[in-house]
Coordinates of C-alpha atoms (C1' of nucleotides) in Angstrom, one line a residue:
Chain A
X256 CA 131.2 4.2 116.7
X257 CA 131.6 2.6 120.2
X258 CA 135.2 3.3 120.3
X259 CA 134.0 6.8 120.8
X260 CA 131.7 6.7 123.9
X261 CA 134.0 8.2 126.5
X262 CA 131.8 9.6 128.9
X263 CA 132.0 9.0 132.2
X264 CA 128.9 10.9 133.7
X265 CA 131.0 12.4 136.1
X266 CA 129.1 15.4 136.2
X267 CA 125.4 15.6 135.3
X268 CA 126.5 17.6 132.1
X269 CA 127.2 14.1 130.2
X270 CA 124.0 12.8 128.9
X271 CA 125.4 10.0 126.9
X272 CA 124.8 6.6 128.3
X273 CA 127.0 3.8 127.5
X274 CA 124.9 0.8 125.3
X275 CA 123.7 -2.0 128.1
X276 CA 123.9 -4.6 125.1
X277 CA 127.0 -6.8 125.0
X278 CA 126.7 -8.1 121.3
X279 CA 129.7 -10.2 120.9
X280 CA 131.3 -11.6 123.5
X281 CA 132.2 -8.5 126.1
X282 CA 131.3 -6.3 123.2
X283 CA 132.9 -2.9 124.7
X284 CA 135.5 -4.2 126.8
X285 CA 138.1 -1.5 125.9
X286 CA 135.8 0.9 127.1
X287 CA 134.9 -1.2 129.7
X288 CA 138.2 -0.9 131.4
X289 CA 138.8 2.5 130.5
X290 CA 135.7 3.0 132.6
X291 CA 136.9 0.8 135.5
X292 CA 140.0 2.5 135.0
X293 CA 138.6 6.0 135.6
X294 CA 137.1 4.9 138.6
X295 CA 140.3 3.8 140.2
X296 CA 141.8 7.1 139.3
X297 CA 139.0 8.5 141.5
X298 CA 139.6 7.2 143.8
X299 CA 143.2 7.1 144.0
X300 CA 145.1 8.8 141.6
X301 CA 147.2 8.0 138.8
X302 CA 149.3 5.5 140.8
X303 CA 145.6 3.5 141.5
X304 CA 145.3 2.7 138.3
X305 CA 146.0 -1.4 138.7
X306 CA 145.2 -3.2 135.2
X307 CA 144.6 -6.5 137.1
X308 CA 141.6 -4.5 139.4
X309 CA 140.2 -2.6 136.1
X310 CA 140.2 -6.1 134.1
X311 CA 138.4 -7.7 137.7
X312 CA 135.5 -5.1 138.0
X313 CA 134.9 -5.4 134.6
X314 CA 134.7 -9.6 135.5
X315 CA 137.0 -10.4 133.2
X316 CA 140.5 -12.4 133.4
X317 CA 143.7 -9.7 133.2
X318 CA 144.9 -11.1 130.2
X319 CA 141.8 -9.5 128.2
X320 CA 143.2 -6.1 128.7
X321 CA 146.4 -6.9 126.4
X322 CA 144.0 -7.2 123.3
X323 CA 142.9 -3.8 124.0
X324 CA 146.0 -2.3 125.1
X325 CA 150.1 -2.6 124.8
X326 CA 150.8 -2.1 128.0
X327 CA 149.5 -0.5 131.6
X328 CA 150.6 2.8 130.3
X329 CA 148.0 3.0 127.3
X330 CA 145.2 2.0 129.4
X331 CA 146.6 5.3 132.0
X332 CA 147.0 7.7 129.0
X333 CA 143.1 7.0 127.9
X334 CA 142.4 7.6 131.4
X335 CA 143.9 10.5 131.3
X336 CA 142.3 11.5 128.1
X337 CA 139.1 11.5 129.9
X338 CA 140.2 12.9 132.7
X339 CA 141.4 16.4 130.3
X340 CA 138.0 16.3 128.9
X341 CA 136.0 15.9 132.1
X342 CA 137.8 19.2 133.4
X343 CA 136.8 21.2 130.1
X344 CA 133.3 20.2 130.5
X345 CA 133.7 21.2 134.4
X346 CA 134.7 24.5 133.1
X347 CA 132.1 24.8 130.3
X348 CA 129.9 24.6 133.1
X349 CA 131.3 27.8 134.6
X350 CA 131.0 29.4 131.0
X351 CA 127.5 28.3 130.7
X352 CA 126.9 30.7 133.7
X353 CA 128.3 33.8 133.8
X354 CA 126.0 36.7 132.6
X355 CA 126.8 38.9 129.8
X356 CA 127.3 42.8 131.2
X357 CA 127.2 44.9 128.1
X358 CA 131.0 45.6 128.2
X359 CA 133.6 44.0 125.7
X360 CA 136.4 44.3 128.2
X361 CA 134.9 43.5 131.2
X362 CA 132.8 40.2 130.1
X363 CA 136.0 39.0 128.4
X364 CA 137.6 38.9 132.0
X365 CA 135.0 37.2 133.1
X366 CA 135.0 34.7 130.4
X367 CA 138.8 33.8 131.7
X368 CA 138.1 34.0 135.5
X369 CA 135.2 31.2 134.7
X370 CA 137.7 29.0 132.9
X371 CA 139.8 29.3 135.4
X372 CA 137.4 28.9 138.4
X373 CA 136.2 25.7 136.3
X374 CA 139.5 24.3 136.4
X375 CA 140.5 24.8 139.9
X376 CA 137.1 23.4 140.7
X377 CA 137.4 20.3 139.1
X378 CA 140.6 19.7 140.9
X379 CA 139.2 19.9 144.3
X380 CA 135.9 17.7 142.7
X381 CA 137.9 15.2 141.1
X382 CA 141.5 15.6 142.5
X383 CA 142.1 11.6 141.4
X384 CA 141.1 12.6 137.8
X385 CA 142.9 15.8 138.3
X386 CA 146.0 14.0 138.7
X387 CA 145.9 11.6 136.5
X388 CA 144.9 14.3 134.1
X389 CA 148.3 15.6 134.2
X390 CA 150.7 12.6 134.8
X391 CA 152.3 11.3 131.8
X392 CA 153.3 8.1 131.8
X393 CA 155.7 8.1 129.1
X394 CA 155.2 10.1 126.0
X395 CA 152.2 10.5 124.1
X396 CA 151.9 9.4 120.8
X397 CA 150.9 12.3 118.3
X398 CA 148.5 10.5 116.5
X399 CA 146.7 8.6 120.3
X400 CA 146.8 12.5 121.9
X401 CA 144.9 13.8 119.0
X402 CA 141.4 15.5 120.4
X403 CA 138.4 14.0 119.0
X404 CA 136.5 16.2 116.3
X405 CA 135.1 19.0 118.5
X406 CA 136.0 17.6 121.6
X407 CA 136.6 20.6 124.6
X408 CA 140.3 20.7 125.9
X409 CA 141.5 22.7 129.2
X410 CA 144.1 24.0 127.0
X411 CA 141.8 25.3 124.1
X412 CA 139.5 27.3 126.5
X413 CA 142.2 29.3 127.6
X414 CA 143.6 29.9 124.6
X415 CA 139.9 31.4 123.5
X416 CA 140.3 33.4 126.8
X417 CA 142.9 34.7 125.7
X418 CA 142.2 35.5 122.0
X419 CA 139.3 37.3 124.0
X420 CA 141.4 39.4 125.6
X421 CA 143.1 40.3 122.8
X422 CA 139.8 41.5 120.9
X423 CA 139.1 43.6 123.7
X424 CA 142.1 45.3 123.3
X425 CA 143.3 44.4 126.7
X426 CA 146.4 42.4 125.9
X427 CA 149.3 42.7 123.5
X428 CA 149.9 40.1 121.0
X429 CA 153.4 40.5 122.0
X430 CA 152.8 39.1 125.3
X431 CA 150.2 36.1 124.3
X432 CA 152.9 33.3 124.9
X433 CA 154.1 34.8 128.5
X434 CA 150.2 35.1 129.3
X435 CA 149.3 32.2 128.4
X436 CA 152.2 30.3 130.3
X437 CA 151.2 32.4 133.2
X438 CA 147.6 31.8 133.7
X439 CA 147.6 28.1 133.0
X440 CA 150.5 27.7 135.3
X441 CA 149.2 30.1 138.1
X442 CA 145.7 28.2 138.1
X443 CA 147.5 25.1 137.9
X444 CA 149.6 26.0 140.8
X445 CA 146.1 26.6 142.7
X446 CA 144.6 23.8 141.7
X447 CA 147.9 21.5 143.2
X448 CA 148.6 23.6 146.5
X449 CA 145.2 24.6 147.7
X450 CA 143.5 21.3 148.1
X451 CA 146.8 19.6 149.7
X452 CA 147.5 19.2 153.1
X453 CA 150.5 22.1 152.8
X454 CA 148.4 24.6 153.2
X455 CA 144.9 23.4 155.0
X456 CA 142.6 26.1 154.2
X457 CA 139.3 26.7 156.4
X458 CA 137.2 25.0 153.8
X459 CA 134.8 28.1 154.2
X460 CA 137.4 30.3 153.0
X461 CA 138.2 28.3 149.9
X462 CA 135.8 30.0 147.6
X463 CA 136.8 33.7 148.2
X464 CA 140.3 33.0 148.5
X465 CA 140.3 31.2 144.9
X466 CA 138.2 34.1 143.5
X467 CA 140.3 36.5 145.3
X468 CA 143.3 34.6 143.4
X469 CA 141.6 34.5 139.8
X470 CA 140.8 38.4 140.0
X471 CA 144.4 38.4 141.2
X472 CA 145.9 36.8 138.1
X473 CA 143.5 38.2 136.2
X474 CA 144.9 41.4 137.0
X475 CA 148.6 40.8 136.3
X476 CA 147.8 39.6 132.6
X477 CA 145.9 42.6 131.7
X478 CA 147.8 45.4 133.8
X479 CA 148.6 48.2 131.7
X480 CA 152.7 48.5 130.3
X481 CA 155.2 49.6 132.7
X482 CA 156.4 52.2 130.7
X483 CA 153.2 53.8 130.4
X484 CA 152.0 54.2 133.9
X485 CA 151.9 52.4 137.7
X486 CA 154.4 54.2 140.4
X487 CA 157.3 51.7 139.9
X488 CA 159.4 50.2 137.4
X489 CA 159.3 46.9 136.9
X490 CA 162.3 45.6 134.5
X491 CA 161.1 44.3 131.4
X492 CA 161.7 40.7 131.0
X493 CA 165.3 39.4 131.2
X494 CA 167.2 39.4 128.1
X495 CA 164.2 41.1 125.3
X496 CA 163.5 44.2 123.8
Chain B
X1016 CA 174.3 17.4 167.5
X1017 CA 175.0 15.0 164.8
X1018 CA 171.3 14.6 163.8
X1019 CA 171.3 18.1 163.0
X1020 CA 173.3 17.8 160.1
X1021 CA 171.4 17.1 156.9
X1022 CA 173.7 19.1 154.7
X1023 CA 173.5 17.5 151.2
X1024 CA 176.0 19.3 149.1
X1025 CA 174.0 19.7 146.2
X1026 CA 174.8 23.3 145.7
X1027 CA 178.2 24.6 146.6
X1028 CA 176.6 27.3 148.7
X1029 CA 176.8 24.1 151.2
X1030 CA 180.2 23.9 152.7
X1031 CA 178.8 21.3 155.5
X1032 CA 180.8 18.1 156.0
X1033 CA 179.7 15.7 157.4
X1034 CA 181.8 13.9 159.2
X1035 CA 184.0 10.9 158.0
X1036 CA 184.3 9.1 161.0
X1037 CA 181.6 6.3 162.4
X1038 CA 182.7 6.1 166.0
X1039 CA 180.0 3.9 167.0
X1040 CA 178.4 0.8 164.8
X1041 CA 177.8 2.8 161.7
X1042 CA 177.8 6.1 163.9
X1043 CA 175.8 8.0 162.0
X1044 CA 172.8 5.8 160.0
X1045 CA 170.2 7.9 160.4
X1046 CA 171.7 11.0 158.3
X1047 CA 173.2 8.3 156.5
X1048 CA 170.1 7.0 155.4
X1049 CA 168.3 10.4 154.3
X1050 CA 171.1 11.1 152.5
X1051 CA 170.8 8.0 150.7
X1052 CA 166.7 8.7 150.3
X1053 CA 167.8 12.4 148.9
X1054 CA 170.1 10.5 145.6
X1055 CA 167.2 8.2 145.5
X1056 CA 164.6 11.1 145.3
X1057 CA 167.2 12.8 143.1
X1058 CA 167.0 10.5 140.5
X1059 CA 163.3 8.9 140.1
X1060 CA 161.1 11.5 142.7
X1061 CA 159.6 10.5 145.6
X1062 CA 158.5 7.0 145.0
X1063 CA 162.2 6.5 144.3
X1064 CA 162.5 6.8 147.8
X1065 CA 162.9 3.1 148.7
X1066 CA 163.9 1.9 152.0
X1067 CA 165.4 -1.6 150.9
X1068 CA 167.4 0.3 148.3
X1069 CA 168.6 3.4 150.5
X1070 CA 169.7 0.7 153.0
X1071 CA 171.8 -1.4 150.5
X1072 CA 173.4 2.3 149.4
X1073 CA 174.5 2.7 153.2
X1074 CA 176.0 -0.9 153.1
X1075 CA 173.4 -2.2 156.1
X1076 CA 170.8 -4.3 156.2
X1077 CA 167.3 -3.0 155.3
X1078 CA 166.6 -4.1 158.9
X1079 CA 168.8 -1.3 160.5
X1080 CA 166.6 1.6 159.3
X1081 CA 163.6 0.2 161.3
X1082 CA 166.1 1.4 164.4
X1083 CA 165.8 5.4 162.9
X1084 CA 162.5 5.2 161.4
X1085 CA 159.2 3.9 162.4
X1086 CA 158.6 3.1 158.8
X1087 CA 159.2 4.1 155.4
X1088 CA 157.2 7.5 155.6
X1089 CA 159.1 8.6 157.9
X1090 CA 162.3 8.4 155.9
X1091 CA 160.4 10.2 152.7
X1092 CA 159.1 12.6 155.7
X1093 CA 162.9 13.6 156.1
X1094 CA 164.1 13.6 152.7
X1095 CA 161.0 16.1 151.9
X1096 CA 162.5 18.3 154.5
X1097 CA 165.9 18.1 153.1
X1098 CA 164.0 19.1 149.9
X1099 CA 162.9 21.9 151.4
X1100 CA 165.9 23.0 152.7
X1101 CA 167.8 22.8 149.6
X1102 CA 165.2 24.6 147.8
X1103 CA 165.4 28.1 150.3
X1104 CA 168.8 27.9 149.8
X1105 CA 168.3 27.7 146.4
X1106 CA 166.4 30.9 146.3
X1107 CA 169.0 32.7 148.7
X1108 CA 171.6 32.1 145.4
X1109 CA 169.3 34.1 144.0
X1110 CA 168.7 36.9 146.7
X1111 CA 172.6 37.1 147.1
X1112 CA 172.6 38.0 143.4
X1113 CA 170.8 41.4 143.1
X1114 CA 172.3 44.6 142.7
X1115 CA 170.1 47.3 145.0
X1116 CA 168.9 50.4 143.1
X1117 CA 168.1 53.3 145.6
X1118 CA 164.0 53.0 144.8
X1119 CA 162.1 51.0 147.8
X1120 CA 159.7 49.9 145.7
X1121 CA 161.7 49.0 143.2
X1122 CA 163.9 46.7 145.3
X1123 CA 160.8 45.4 147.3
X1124 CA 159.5 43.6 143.9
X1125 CA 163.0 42.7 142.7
X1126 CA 163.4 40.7 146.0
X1127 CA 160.2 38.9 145.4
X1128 CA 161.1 38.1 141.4
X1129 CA 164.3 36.7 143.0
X1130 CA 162.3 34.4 145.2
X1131 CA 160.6 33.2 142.6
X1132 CA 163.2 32.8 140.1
X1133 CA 164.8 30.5 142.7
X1134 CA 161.6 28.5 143.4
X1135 CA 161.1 28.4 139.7
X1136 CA 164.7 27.2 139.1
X1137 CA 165.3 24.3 141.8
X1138 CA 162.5 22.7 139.8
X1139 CA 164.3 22.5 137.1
X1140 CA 167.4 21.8 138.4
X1141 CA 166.2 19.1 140.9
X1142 CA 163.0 17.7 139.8
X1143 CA 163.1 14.5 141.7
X1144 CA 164.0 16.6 144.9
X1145 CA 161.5 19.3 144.3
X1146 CA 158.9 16.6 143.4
X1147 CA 159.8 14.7 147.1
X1148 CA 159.4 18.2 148.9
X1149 CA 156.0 18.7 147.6
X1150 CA 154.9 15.4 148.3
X1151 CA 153.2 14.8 151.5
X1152 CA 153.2 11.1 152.5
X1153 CA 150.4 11.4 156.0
X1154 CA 150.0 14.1 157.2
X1155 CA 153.1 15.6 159.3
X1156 CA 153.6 15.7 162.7
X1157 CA 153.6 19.6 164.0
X1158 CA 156.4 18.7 165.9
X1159 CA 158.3 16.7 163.0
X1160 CA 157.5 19.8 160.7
X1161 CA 158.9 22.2 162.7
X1162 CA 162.3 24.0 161.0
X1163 CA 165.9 24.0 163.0
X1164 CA 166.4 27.1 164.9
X1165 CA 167.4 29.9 162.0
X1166 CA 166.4 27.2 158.8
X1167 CA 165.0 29.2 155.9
X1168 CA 162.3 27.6 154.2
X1169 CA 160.4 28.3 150.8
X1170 CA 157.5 29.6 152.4
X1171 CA 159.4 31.6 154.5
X1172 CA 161.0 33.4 152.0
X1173 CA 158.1 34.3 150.4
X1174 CA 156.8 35.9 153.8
X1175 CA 159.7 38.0 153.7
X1176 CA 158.9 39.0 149.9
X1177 CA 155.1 40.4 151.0
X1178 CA 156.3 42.1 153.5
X1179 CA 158.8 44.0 151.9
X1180 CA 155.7 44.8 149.3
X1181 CA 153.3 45.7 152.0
X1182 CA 156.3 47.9 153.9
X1183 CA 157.0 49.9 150.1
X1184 CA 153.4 50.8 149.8
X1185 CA 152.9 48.7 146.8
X1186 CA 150.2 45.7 149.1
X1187 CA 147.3 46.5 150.7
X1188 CA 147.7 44.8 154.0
X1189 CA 144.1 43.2 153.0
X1190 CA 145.2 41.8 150.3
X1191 CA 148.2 39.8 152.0
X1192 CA 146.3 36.5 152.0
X1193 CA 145.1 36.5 148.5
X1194 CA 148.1 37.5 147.4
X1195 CA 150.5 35.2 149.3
X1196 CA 148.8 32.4 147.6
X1197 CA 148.9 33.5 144.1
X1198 CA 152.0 34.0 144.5
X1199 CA 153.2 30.9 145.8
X1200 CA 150.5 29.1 143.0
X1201 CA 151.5 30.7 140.2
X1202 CA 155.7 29.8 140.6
X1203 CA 154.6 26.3 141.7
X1204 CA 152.4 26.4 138.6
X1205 CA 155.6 27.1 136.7
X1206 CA 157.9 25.2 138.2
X1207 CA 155.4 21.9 137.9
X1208 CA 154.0 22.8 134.1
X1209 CA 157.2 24.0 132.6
X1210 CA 159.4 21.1 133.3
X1211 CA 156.9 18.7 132.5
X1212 CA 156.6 16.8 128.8
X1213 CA 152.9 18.7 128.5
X1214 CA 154.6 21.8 127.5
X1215 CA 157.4 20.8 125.9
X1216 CA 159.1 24.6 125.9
X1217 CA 162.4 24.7 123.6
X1218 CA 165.1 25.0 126.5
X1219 CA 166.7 28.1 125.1
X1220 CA 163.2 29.9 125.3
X1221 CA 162.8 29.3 129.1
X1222 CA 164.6 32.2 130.8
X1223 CA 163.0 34.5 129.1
X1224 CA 159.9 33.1 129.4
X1225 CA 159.8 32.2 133.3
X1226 CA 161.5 36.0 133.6
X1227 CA 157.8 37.3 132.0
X1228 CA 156.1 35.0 133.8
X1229 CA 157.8 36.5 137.1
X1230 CA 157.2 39.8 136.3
X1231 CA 153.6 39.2 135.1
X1232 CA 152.6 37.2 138.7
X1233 CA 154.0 40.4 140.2
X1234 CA 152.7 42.6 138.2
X1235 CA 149.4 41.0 139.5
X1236 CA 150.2 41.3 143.0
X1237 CA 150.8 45.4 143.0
X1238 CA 148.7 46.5 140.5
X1239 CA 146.3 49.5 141.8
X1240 CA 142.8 48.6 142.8
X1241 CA 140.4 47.9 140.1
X1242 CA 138.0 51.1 142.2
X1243 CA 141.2 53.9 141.9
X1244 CA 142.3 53.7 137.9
X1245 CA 142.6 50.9 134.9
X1246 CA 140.3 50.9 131.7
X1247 CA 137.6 48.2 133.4
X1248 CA 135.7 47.2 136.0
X1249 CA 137.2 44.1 137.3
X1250 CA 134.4 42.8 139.9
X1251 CA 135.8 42.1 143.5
X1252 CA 136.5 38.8 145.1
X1253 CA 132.8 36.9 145.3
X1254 CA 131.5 37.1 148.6
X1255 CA 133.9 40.5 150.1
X1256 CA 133.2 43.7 150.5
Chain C
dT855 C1' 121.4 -23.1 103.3
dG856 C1' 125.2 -25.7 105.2
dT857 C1' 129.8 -26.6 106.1
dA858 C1' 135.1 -25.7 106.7
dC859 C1' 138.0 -22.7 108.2
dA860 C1' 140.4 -18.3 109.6
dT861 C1' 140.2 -14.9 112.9
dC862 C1' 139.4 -12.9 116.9
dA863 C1' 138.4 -12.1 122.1
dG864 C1' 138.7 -14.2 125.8
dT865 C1' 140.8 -17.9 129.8
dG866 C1' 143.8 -19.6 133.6
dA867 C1' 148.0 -21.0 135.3
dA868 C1' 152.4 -19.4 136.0
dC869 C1' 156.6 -16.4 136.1
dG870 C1' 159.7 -13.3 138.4
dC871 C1' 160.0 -9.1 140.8
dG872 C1' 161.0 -6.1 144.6
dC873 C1' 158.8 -4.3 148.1
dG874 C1' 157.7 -3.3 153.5
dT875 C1' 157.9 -5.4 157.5
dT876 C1' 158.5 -9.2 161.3
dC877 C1' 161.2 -12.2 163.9
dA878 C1' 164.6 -14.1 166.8
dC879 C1' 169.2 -13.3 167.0
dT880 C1' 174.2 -11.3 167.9
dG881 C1' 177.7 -8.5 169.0
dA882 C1' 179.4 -4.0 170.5
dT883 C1' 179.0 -0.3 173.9
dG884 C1' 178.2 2.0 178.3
dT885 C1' 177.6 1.7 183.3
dA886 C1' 177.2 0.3 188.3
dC887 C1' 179.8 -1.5 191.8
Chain D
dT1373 C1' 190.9 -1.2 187.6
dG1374 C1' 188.0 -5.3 186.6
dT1375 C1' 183.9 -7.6 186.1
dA1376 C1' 178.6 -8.4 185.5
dC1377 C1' 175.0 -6.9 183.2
dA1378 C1' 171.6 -3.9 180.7
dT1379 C1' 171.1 -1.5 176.7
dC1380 C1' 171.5 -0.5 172.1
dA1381 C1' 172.5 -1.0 167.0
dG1382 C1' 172.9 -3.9 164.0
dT1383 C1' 172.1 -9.0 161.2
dG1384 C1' 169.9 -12.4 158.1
dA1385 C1' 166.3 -15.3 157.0
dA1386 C1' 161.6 -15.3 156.1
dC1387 C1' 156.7 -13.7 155.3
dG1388 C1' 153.0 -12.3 152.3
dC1389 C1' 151.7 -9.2 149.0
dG1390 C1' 150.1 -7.7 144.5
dC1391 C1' 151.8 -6.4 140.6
dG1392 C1' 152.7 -6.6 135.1
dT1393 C1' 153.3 -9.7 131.8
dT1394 C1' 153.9 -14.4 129.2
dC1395 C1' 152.3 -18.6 127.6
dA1396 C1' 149.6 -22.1 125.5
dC1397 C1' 144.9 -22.7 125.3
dT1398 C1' 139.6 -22.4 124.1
dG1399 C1' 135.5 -21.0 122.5
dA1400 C1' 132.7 -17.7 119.9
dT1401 C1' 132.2 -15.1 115.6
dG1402 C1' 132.5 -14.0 110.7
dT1403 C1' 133.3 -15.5 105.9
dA1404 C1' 134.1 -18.1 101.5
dC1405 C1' 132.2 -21.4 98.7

DNA sequence: TGTACATCAGTGAACGCGCGTTCACTGATGTAC
DNA sequence: TGTACATCAGTGAACGCGCGTTCACTGATGTAC
C-alpha cells in the first residue's frame, strides 16, 4: 500500500525507504509532496509550508497537488500527521533506553519521565515539525485524524504512562483526567518556552534543567493526598468533593 | 509623556484614557497605531497584526506608520508588550481576589495558584493577544524590552510567587530555577493546550479542571525531597548532585 | 491480439489578492532674528 | 510682532512579490470487446 509509506527518516529509527520506482506517471506524488512538505516544515514551521514550493521540489507543475489534495490545508494536516508520529518514535527512543530497576513504582516514573524527556527533545530537534505538529489548520476530519493500525501517538504514550502509574498504585483513578491534563500541558509548556528566545537558556544547562523539570512534574502527579500528610493545606480543587 | 500610555481598556481594571484630542497632525499616531495592532491581534493573533490594515483603522495612510516604526516588527514588537501588560494585570484581578488565612504557607501557595489562574485565564479570554505576547518576531532589543518604571509583567509575577514559597519554608532556595520554569511551563502548557481544538475540553468542565491542574503544578513545586519521605525513590536531576 | 474509448494524472497560462516598502511630494508646525 | 526658513508628519501612487486557486488542455494508462 503506498498510500501508507509515511516515513520520513528523520531519525535513524525509520528503516523504511520510500520505493525509487515511478511506475506510472509520478507514481507517489501524494507522498511526494507530503515529503517535500515535511521538509518545508523543517525548516520553517507550519507557516513554511507553500504548496507551490512542495509541488516545485517534487518538479512538478502546482496544479498536480489539487488531485491529491482539496486544498493547502490537507496537504498541512498530513504534515502534521507525520510530524505527531515522528515525536512518538523520538520518544520510543527514550523508552527503548531506560533500564529496568527491580521496583514497580520507581521504573513506572521513569517510564513517564522518558516520555516526557522524548517529547521535549524532539521539540528542540525538530522545533519546525514540532510546530506544525500542533497547529491545526482548521478542523480535523474524524475519519483523516484516524491513527494508522498500530501507529505510536504522543498522546497514547502518555496515557500508558499513566495507566502505569496507576498499577503501581501511585495515582488515584480519581485524579487520571487532572494528571493527564497536567503532564501533557506542563511538558508541552517546556517544549514551547525553553527553546524560544524568551527565555535563552545556556545551552549547557538545557539538559539538567529539563530533567530537573520532569522529576519536578513528576513529583506533583504522584505526591501523596493533602489530607493525608505534607505540612500545609492545599485546597482541594475549586468547586469538587 | 504621551508615548507612555498604552492603556487598552480591555479589562475594566484599566481606567486610563487616553486622550481625545490630536493637537498636532494626528497627535498621537504612534499609540494610535498599537492600539489599532492590539484589535487586530485580538481578533486573528499575531499575524493579524497588519500594518496596511492597522493604518486604514487609524484613518492614515499606510505610509504614516513608517514615521513611528522602522517596520512592521516593530509595531507587533509593541503590541506584544501591550500583551504583556494586559496579561499581569490580568493576574493582579486575580491576586486582588484572595481572602488571607493566618497560615504563611498557606497563603504563599494560594498567591502563586492565583498567578496562575490569571496566566491560565487571559488565554482564554484573549487568545489572539496572549498568542501576540508570546510571539517573538527578531529578537528584541534589551533596551526596547525593558518594562516602564513600576510595570508588572507575567514573569514578574511569578518571581514574586517563588519567593513567597522560598520565604514560607516550602522551596529549597536550590531548587528556585528548576522550579521557576516548571512553573511558568506547565500554566503556559495549559493555557496553549487547553484552548486549542486538540483538546476539545467541554467548557463547563474547565474551572475545575485548570483549578487541579494548579494545584497539581504546585503540589510539584513544594513537595518534600524525594531523600526525607514519600513511598519511592525518585532519582535526582541527571547530571546534579 | 488489436483497437476504441473512458479515465486519470499531469501541464501551463492566467486570475486576483493583499501585502511591505519606496519614492517624491505637500502642508503644517516650531523657531531664529 | 512679523517674516524666512528648517523641520517634521503626513500623502498617494507605484513597485515587486509570491501566494492559492481556476481553467481549459494534453498525454499516458487501463479496459471492454
Amino acid at each position: 500500500l503506498p498510500g501508507e509509506v509515511y516515513d520520513v527518516n528523520i531519525f535513524s529509527v525509520t528503516s523504511v525507504d520510500l520505493p525509487e520506482s515511478h511506475p506510472y506517471h509520478h507514481g507517489d506524488l501524494r507522498n511526494a509532496l507530503v515529503e517535500a512538505g515535511v521538509e518545508l516544515a523543517r525548516e520553517g514551521g507550519p507557516g513554511a509550508i507553500v504548496l507551490r514550493e512542495a509541488a516545485r521540489r517534487v518538479g512538478v507543475s502546482a496544479t498536480a497537488a489539487y488531485r491529491h489534495f482539496h486544498a493547502l490545508p490537507d496537504l498541512v494536516q498530513a504534515v502534521a500527521h507525520v510530524g505527531q508520529l515522528a515525536m512518538a518514535r523520538r520518544m520510543e527512543v527514550e523508552l527503548a533506553q531506560r533500564v529496568p530497576s527491580g521496583d514497580a513504582a520507581h521504573d513506572a516514573v521513569e517510564f513517564l519521565i522518558a516520555v516526557g524527556r522524548g517529547y521535549v527533545r524532539f521539540a528542540f530537534e525538530e522545533p519546525g515539525l514540532f510546530m506544525t505538529a500542533f497547529s491545526h489548520p482548521g478542523t480535523t476530519t474524524e475519519e483523516e485524524a484516524r491513527n494508522e493500525e498500530g501507529e505510536p501517538s504522543p498522546y497514547g504514550l502518555l496515557v500508558t504512562s499513566l495507566d502505569g502509574l496507576v498499577d503501581a498504585g501511585l495515582l488515584e483513578a480519581s485524579e487520571y483526567d487532572i494528571a493527564a491534563t497536567t503532564a501533557w500541558a506542563a511538558v508541552h509548556g517546556l517544549s514551547t518556552l525553553l527553546p524560544s528566545p524568551i527565555m535563552a537558556i545556556p545551552p549547557e544547562q538545557l539538559p539538567d534543567l529539563i530533567e530537573g523539570c520532569l522529576v519536578l512534574i513528576a513529583r506533583g502527579l504522584i505526591a501523596p493526598r493533602p489530607s493525608s500528610r505534607g505540612p500545609q493545606n492545599l485546597r482541594s480543587p475549586h468547586g469538587t468533593g
